[in-house]
mmCIF file of C-alpha atoms in Angstrom:
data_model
loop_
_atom_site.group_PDB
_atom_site.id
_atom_site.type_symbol
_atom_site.label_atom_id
_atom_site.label_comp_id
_atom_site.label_asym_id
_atom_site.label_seq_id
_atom_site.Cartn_x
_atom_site.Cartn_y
_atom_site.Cartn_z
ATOM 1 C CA UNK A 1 -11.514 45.990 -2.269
ATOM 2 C CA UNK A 2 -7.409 44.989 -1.954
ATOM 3 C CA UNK A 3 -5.501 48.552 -1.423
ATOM 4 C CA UNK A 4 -2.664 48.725 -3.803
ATOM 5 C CA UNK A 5 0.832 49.411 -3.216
ATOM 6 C CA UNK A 6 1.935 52.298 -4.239
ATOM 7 C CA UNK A 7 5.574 52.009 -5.763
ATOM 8 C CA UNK A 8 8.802 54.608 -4.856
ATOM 9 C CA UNK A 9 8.725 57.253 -2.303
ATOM 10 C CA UNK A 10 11.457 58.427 0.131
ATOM 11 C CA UNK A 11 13.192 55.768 2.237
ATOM 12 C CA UNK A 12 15.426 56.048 5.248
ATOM 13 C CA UNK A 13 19.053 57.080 4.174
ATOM 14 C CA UNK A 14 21.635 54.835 4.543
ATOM 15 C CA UNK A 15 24.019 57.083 5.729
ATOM 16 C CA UNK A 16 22.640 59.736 7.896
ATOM 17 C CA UNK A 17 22.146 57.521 10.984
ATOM 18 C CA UNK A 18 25.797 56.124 11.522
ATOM 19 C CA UNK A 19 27.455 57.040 14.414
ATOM 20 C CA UNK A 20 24.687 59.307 15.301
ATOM 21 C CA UNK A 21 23.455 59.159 18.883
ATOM 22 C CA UNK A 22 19.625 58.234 18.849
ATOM 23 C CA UNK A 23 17.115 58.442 22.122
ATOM 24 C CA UNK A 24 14.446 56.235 21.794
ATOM 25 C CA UNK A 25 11.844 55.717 24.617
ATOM 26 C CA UNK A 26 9.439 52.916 24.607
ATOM 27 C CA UNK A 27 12.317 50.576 23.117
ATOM 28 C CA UNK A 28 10.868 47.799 24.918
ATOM 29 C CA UNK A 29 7.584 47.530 22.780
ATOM 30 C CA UNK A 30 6.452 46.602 19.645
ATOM 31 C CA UNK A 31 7.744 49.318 18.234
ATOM 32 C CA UNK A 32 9.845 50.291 19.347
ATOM 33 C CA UNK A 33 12.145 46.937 19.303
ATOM 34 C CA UNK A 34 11.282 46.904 15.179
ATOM 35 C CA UNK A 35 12.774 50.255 15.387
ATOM 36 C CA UNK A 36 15.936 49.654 17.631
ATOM 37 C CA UNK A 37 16.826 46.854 15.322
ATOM 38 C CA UNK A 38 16.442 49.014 12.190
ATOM 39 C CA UNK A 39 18.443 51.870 13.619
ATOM 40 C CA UNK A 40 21.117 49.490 14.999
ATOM 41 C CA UNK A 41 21.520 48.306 11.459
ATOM 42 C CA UNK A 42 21.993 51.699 10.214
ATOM 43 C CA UNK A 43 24.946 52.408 12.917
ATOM 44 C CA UNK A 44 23.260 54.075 15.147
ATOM 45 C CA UNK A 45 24.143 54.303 18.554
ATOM 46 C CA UNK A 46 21.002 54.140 20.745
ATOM 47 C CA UNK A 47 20.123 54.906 24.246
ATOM 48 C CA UNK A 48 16.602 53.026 24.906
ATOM 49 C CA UNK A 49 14.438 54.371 27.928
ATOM 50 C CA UNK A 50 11.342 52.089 28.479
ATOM 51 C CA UNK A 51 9.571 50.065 31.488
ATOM 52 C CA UNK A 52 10.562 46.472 31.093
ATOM 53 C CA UNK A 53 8.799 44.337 28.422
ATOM 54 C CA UNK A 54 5.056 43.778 29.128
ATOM 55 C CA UNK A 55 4.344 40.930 27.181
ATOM 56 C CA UNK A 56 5.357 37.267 27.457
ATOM 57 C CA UNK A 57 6.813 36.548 24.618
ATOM 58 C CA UNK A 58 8.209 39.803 23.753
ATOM 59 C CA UNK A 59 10.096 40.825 20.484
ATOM 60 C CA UNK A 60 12.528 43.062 22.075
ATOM 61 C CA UNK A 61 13.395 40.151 24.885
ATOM 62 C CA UNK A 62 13.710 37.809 21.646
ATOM 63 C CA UNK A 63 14.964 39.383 19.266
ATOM 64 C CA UNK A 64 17.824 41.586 21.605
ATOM 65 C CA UNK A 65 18.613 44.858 19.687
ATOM 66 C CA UNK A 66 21.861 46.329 19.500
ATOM 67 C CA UNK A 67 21.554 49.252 21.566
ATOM 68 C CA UNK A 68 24.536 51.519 23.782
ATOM 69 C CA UNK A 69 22.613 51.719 26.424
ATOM 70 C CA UNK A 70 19.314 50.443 28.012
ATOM 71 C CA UNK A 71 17.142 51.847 31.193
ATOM 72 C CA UNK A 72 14.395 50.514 32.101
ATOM 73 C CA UNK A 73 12.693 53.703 33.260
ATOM 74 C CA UNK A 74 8.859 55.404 33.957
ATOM 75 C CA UNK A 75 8.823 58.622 32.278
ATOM 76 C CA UNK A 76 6.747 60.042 34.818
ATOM 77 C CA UNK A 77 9.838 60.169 36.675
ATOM 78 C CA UNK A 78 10.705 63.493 35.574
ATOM 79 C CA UNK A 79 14.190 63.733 37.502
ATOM 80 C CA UNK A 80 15.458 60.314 36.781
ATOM 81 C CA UNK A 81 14.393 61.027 32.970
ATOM 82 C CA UNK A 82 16.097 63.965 32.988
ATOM 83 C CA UNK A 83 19.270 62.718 34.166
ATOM 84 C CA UNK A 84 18.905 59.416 31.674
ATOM 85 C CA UNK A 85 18.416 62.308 28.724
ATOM 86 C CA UNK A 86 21.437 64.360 29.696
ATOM 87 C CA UNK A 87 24.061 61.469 29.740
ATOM 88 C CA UNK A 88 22.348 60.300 26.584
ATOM 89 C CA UNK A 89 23.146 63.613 24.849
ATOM 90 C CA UNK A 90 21.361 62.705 21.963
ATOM 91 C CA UNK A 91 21.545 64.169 18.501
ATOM 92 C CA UNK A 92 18.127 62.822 17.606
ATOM 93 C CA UNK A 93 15.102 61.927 20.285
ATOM 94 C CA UNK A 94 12.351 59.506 19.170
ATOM 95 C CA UNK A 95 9.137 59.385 21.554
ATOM 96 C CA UNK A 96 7.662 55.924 21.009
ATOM 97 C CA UNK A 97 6.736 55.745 25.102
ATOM 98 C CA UNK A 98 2.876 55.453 25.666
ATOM 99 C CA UNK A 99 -0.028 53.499 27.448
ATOM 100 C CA UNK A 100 -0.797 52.380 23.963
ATOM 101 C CA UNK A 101 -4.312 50.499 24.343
ATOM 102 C CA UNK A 102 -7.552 52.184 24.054
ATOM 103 C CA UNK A 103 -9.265 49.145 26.584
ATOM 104 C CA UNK A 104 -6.622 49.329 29.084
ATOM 105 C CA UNK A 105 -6.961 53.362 28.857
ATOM 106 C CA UNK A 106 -10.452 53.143 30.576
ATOM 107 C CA UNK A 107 -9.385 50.913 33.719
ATOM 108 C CA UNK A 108 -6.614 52.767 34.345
ATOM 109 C CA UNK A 109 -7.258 56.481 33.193
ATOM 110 C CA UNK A 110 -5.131 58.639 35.573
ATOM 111 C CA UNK A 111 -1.946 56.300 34.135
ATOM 112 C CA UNK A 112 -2.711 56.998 30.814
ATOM 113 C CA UNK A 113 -3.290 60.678 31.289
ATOM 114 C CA UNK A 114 -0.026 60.503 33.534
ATOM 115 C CA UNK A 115 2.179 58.558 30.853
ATOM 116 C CA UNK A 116 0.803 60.375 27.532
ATOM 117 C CA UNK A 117 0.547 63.830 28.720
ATOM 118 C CA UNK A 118 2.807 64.598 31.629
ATOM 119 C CA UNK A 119 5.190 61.955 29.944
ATOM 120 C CA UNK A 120 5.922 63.594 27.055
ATOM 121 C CA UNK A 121 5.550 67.049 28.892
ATOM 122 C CA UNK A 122 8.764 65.179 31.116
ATOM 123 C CA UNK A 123 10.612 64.433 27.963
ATOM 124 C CA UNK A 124 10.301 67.248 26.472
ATOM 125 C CA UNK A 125 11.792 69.370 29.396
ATOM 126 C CA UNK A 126 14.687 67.003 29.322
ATOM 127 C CA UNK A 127 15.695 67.875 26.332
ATOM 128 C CA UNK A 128 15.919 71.666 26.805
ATOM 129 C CA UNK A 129 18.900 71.207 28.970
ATOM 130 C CA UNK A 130 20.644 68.999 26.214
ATOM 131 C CA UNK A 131 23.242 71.556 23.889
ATOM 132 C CA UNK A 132 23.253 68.233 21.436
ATOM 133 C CA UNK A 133 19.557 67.524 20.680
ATOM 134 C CA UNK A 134 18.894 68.677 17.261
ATOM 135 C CA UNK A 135 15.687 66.940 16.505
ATOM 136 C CA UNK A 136 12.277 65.618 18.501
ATOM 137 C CA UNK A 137 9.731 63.088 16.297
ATOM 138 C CA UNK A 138 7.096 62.405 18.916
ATOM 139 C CA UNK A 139 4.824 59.411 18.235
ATOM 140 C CA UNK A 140 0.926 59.847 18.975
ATOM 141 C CA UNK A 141 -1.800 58.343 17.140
ATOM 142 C CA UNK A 142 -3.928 58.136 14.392
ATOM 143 C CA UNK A 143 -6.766 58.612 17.242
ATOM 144 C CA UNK A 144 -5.657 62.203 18.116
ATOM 145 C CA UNK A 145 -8.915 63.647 16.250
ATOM 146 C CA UNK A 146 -12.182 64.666 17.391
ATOM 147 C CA UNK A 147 -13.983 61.674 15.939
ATOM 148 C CA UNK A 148 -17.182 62.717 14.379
ATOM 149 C CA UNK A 149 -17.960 59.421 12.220
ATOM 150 C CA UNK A 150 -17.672 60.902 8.788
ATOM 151 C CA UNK A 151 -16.728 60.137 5.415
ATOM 152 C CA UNK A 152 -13.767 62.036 5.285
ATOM 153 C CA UNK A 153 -10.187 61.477 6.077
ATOM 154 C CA UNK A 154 -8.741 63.384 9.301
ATOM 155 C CA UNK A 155 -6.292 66.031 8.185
ATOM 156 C CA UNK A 156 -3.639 67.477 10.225
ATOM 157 C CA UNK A 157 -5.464 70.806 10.613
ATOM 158 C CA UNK A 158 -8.385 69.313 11.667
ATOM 159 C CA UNK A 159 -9.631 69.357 15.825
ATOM 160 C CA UNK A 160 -8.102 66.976 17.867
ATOM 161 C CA UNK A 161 -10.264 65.399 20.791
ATOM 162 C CA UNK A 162 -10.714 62.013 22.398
ATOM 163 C CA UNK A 163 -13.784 59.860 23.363
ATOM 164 C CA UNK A 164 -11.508 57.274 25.593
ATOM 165 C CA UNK A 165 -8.839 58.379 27.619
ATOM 166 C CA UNK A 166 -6.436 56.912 25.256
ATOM 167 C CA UNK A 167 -7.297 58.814 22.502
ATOM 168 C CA UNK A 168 -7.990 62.032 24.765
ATOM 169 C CA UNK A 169 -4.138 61.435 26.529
ATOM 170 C CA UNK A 170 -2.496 61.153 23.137
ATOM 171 C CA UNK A 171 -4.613 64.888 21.800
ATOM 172 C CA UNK A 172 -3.573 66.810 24.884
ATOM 173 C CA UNK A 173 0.083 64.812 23.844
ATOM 174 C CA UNK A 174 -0.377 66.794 20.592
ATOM 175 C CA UNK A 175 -0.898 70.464 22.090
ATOM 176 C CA UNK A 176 2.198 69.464 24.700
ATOM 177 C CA UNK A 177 4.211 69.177 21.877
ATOM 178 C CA UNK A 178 3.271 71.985 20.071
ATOM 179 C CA UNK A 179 3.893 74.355 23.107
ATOM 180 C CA UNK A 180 7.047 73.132 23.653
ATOM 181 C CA UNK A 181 8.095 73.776 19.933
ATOM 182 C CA UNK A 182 6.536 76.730 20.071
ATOM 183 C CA UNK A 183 7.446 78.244 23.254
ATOM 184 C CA UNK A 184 11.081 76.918 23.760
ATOM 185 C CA UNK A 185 12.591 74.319 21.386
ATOM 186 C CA UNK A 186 12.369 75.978 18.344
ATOM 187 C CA UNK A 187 14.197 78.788 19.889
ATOM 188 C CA UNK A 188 17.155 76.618 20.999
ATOM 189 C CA UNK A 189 17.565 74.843 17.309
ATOM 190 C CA UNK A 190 15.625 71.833 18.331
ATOM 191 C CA UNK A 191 13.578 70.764 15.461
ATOM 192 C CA UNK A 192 10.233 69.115 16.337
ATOM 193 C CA UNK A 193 7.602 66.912 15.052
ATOM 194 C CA UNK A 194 5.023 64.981 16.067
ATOM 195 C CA UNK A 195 3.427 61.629 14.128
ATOM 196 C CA UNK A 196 -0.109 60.174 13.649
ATOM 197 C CA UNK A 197 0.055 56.799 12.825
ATOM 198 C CA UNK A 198 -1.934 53.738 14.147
ATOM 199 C CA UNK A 199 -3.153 50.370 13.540
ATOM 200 C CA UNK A 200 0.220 49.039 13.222
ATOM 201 C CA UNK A 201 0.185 45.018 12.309
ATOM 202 C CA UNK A 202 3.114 42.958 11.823
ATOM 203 C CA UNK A 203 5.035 39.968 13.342
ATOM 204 C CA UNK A 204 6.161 40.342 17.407
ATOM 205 C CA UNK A 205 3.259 42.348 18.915
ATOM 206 C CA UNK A 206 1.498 40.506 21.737
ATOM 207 C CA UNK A 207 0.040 43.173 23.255
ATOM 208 C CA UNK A 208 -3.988 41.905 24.611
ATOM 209 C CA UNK A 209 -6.584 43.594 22.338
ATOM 210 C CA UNK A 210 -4.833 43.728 18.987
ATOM 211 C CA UNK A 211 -6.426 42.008 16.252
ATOM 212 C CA UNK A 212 -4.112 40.203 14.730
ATOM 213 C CA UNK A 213 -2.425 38.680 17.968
ATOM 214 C CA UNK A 214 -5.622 37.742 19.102
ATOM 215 C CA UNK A 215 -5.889 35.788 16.516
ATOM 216 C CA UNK A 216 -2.827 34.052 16.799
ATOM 217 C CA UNK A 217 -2.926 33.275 19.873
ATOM 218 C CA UNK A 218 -6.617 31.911 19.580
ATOM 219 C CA UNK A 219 -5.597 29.859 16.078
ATOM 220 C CA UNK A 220 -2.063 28.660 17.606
ATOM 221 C CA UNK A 221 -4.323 26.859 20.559
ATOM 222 C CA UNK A 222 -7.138 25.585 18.427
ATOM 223 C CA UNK A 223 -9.700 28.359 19.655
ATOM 224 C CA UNK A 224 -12.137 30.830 18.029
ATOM 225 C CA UNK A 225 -11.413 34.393 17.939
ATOM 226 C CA UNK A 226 -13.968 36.803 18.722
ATOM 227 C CA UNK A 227 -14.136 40.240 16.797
ATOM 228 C CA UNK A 228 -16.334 42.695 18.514
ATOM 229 C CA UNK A 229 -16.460 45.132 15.419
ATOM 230 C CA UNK A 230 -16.142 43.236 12.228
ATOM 231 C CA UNK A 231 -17.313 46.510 10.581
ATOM 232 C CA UNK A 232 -15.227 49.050 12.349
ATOM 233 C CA UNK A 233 -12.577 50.498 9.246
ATOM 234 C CA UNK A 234 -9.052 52.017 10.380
ATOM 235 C CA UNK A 235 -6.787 52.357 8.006
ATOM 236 C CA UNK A 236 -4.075 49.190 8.668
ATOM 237 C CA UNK A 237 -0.641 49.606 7.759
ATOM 238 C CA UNK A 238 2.835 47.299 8.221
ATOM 239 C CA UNK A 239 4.739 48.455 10.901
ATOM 240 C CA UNK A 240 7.562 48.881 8.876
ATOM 241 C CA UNK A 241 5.867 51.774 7.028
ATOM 242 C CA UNK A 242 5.188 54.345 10.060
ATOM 243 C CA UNK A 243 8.394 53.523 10.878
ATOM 244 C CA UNK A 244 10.500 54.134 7.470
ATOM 245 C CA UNK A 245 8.092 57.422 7.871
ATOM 246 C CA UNK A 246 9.428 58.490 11.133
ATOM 247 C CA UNK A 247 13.039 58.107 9.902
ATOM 248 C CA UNK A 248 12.443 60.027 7.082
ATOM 249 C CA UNK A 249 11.069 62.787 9.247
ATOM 250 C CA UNK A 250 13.689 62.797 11.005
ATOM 251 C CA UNK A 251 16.270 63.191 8.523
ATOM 252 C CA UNK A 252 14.387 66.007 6.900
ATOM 253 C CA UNK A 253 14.188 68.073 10.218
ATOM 254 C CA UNK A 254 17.449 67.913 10.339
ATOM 255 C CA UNK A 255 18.115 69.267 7.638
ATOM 256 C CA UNK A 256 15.060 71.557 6.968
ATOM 257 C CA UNK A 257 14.163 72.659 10.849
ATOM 258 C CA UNK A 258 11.039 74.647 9.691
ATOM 259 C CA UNK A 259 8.983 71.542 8.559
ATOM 260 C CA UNK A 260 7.968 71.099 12.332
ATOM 261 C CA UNK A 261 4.440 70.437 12.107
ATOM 262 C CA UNK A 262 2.280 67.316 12.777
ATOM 263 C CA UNK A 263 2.049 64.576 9.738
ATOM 264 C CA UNK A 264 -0.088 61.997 9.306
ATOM 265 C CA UNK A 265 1.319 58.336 8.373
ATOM 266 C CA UNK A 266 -0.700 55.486 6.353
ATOM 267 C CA UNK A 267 -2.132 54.258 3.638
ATOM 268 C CA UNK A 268 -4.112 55.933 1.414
ATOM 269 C CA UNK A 269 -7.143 57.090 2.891
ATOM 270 C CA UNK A 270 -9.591 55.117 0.736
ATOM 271 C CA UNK A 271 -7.844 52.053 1.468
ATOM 272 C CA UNK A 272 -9.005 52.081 4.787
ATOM 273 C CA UNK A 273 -10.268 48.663 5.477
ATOM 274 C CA UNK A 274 -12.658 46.769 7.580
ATOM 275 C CA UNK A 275 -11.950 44.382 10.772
ATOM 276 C CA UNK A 276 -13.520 41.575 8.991
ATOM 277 C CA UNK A 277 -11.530 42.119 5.650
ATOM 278 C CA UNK A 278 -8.140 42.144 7.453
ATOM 279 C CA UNK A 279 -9.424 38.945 9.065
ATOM 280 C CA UNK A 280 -10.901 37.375 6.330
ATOM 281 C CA UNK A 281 -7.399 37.927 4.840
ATOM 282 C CA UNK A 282 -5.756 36.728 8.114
ATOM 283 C CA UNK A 283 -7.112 32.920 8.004
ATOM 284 C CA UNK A 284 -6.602 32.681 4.079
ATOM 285 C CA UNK A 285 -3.013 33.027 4.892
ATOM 286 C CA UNK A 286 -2.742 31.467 8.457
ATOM 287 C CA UNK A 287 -4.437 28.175 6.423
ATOM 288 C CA UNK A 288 -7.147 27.847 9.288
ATOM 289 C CA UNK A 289 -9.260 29.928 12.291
ATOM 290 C CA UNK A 290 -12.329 30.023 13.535
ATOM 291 C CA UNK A 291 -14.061 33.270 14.100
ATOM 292 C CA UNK A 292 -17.167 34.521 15.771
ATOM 293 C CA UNK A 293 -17.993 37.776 14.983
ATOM 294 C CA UNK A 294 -20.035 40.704 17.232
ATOM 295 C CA UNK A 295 -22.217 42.870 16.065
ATOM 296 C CA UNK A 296 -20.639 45.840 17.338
ATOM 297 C CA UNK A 297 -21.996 46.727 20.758
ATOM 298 C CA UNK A 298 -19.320 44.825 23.181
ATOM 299 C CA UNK A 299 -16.937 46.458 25.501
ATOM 300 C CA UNK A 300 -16.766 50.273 25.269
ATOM 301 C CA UNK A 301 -16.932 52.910 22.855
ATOM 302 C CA UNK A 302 -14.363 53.026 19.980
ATOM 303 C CA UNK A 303 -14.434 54.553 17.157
ATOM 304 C CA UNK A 304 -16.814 52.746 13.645
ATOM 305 C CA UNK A 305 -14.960 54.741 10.936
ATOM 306 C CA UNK A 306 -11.171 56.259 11.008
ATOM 307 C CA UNK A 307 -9.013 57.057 8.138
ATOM 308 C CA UNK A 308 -6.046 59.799 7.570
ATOM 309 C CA UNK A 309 -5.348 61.897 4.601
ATOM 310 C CA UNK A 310 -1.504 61.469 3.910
ATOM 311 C CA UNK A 311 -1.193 63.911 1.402
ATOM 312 C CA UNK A 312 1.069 66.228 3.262
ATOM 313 C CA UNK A 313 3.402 63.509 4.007
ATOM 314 C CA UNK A 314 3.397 62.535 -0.135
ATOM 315 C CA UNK A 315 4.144 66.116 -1.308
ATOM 316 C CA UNK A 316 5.962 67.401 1.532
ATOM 317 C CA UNK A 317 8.351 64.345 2.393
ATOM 318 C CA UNK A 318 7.584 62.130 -0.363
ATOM 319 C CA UNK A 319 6.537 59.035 1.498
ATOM 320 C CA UNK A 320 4.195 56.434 -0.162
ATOM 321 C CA UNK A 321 2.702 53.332 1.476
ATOM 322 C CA UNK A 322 5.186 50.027 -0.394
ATOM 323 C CA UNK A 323 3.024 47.573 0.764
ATOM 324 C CA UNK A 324 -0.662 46.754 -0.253
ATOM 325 C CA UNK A 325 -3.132 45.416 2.628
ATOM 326 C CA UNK A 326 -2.453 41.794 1.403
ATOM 327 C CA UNK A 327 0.719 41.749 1.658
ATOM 328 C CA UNK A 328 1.275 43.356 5.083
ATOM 329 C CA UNK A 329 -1.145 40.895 6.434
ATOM 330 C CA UNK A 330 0.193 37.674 5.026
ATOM 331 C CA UNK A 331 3.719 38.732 5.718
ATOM 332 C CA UNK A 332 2.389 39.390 9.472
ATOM 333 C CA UNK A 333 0.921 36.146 9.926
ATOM 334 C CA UNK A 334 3.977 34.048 8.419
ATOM 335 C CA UNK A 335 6.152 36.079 10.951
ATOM 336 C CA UNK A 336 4.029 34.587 13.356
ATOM 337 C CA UNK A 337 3.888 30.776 11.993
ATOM 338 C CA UNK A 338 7.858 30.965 10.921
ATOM 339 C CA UNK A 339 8.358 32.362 14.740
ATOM 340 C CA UNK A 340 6.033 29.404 16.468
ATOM 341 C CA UNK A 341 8.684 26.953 14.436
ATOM 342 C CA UNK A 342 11.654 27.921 15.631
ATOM 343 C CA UNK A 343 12.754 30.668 13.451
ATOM 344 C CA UNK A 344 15.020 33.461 15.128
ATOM 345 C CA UNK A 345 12.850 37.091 15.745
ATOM 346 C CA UNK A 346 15.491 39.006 14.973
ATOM 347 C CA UNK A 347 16.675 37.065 11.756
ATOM 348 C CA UNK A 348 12.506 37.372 10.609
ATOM 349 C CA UNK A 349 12.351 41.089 11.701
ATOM 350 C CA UNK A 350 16.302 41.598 9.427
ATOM 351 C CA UNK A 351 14.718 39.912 6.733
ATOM 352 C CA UNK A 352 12.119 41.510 6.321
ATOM 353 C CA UNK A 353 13.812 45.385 6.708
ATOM 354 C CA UNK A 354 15.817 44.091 3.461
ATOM 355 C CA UNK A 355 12.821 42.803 1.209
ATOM 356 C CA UNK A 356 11.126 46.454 2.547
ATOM 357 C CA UNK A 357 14.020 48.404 1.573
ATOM 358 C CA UNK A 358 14.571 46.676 -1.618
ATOM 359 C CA UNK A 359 11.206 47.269 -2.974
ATOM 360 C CA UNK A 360 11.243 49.795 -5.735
#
């Protein structure tokens, strides 16, 4: 079944974020650039601290951001972050740095555990020593939860855990935070929150082993794509939705310091959907694709079932999905076709910040 749109809910304000000096680590990604260009449209002035693009193409390479300042930097590098964060003196830090691929997470686990965990633990030292810091939104996952293949939605209260060392990296992310709210940030006026959000689709993301760029780059060269879990449901969202979320957030911990908590971002949690439905949805709007689908028992373990419950996010910050399944989808793959034909990045990803915003 289609997931519906849900009309209204808070949107970023168009006046909170000019002039105001932004940190933003993994800049370089997916993203991250989406979120560079949004905030340098709002007047932001933003300090990005990534490694260098990992993809070829790459949307922040293409589509150039308007930032103050940009290092290409390893977090793990605790001193050379720290100095980056102090001459930054940021007003507002947004953690978007990660090994962000659950496949990638199993060849290379000691990186992942290094980057997510000790990472963030690097960060958030930082920003101790930094009198102008007022607010922390830490990105993590929708994957943060000790997944035990039910029928219900995750809540924020619920255990967190972690089959794969992604998901595992990106929990133990979650109690670093927490502790360093907890222990010292909160003390100091620094307002902190961390967000679940995942399955992020829309135009510029060529990262290997994401379902809708596979598929573009396997249509765009006349191949098949091959799903290894048609069945698996996660509960898809456009990018532009976590991301509206995380500005929000931020805006109301600046203003309201004691919401620091952990919030979940998405859609609905019924309208978690399927692999093959996105798919299916995919090549009705791509106009052609062939796919050859698995019956579920390739490559490692990942999770069958996965949704959120958003509910704290509706009553407490009143955010509401804008855009149904469909429509995040098809926009997604005629980013993709209107890119491969010459269209600007930047002018597709400005474009389509507008038609978000104006939605009612």
């Amino acid at each position: 079944m289609e997931n519906l749109a849900v009309s209204g809910g808070a949107q970023p304000s168009r006046g909170f974020w000019e002039g105001k000096r932004v940190l933003l680590t993994g800049h370089t990604g997916f993203k991250g650039a989406w979120l560079s260009i949004w905030l340098g449209r709002r007047g932001a002035e933003v300090t990005g601290i990534s490694l260098p693009p990992e993809t070829q193409p790459s949307l922040f390479a293409l589509a150039r951001p308007d930032l103050r300042e940009s290092h290409f930097q390893d977090i793990r590098d605790a001193a050379r972050l720290a100095e980056l964060v102090r001459s930054a003196s940021p007003d507002v830090v947004m953690h978007l740095g990660a090994q962000a691929l659950v496949r990638p997470s199993y060849q290379d686990p000691l990186g992942t555990f290094a980057t997510n965990v000790l990472g963030t633990a690097n960060l958030l030292e930082a920003v101790r020593s930094v009198p102008s810091a007022r607010v922390v939104v830490a990105i993590t996952t929708d994957k943060v939860y000790r997944n035990l293949e039910h029928a219900f939605p995750y809540r924020e209260t619920d255990h967190l855990g972690g089959h794969d060392p992604y998901s595992a990296s990106k929990a133990a992310s979650e109690i670093v935070i927490a502790s360093y709210r907890d222990s010292f940030l909160r003390e100091k006026g620094v307002a902190v929150a961390s967000a679940r959000a995942g399955n992020v689709i829309g135009g510029g993301d060529w990262s290997a082993d994401r379902l809708l760029p596979d598929a573009v780059r396997a249509w765009q060269s006349g191949n098949s794509l091959s799903v290894r879990r048609p069945e698996a449901k996660r509960p898809w969202q456009h990018v532009l939705e976590p991301l509206s979320a995380y500005l929000v957030l931020a805006e109301r911990l600046w203003s309201d310091p004691s919401i620091g908590d952990a919030f979940n971002f998405g859609p609905i949690s019924h309208e978690a959907a399927p692999v093959r439905q996105v798919i299916e949805i995919a090549r009705a709007s791509y106009g052609r694709g062939d796919v050859e689908y698995g019956d579920g028992t390739e490559g490692p373990h990942e999770a069958g079932w996965l949704a959120l419950e958003t509910a704290k996010a509706r009553h407490m910050l009143g955010i509401e999905p804008r855009w149904s399944l469909a429509e995040a989808v098809d926009r997604t793959m005629k980013w993709y076709r209107a890119q491969n034909d010459g269209a600007n990045a930047r002018a597709l990803c400005e474009a389509e910040i507008d038609e978000y915003e104006a939605r009612p």
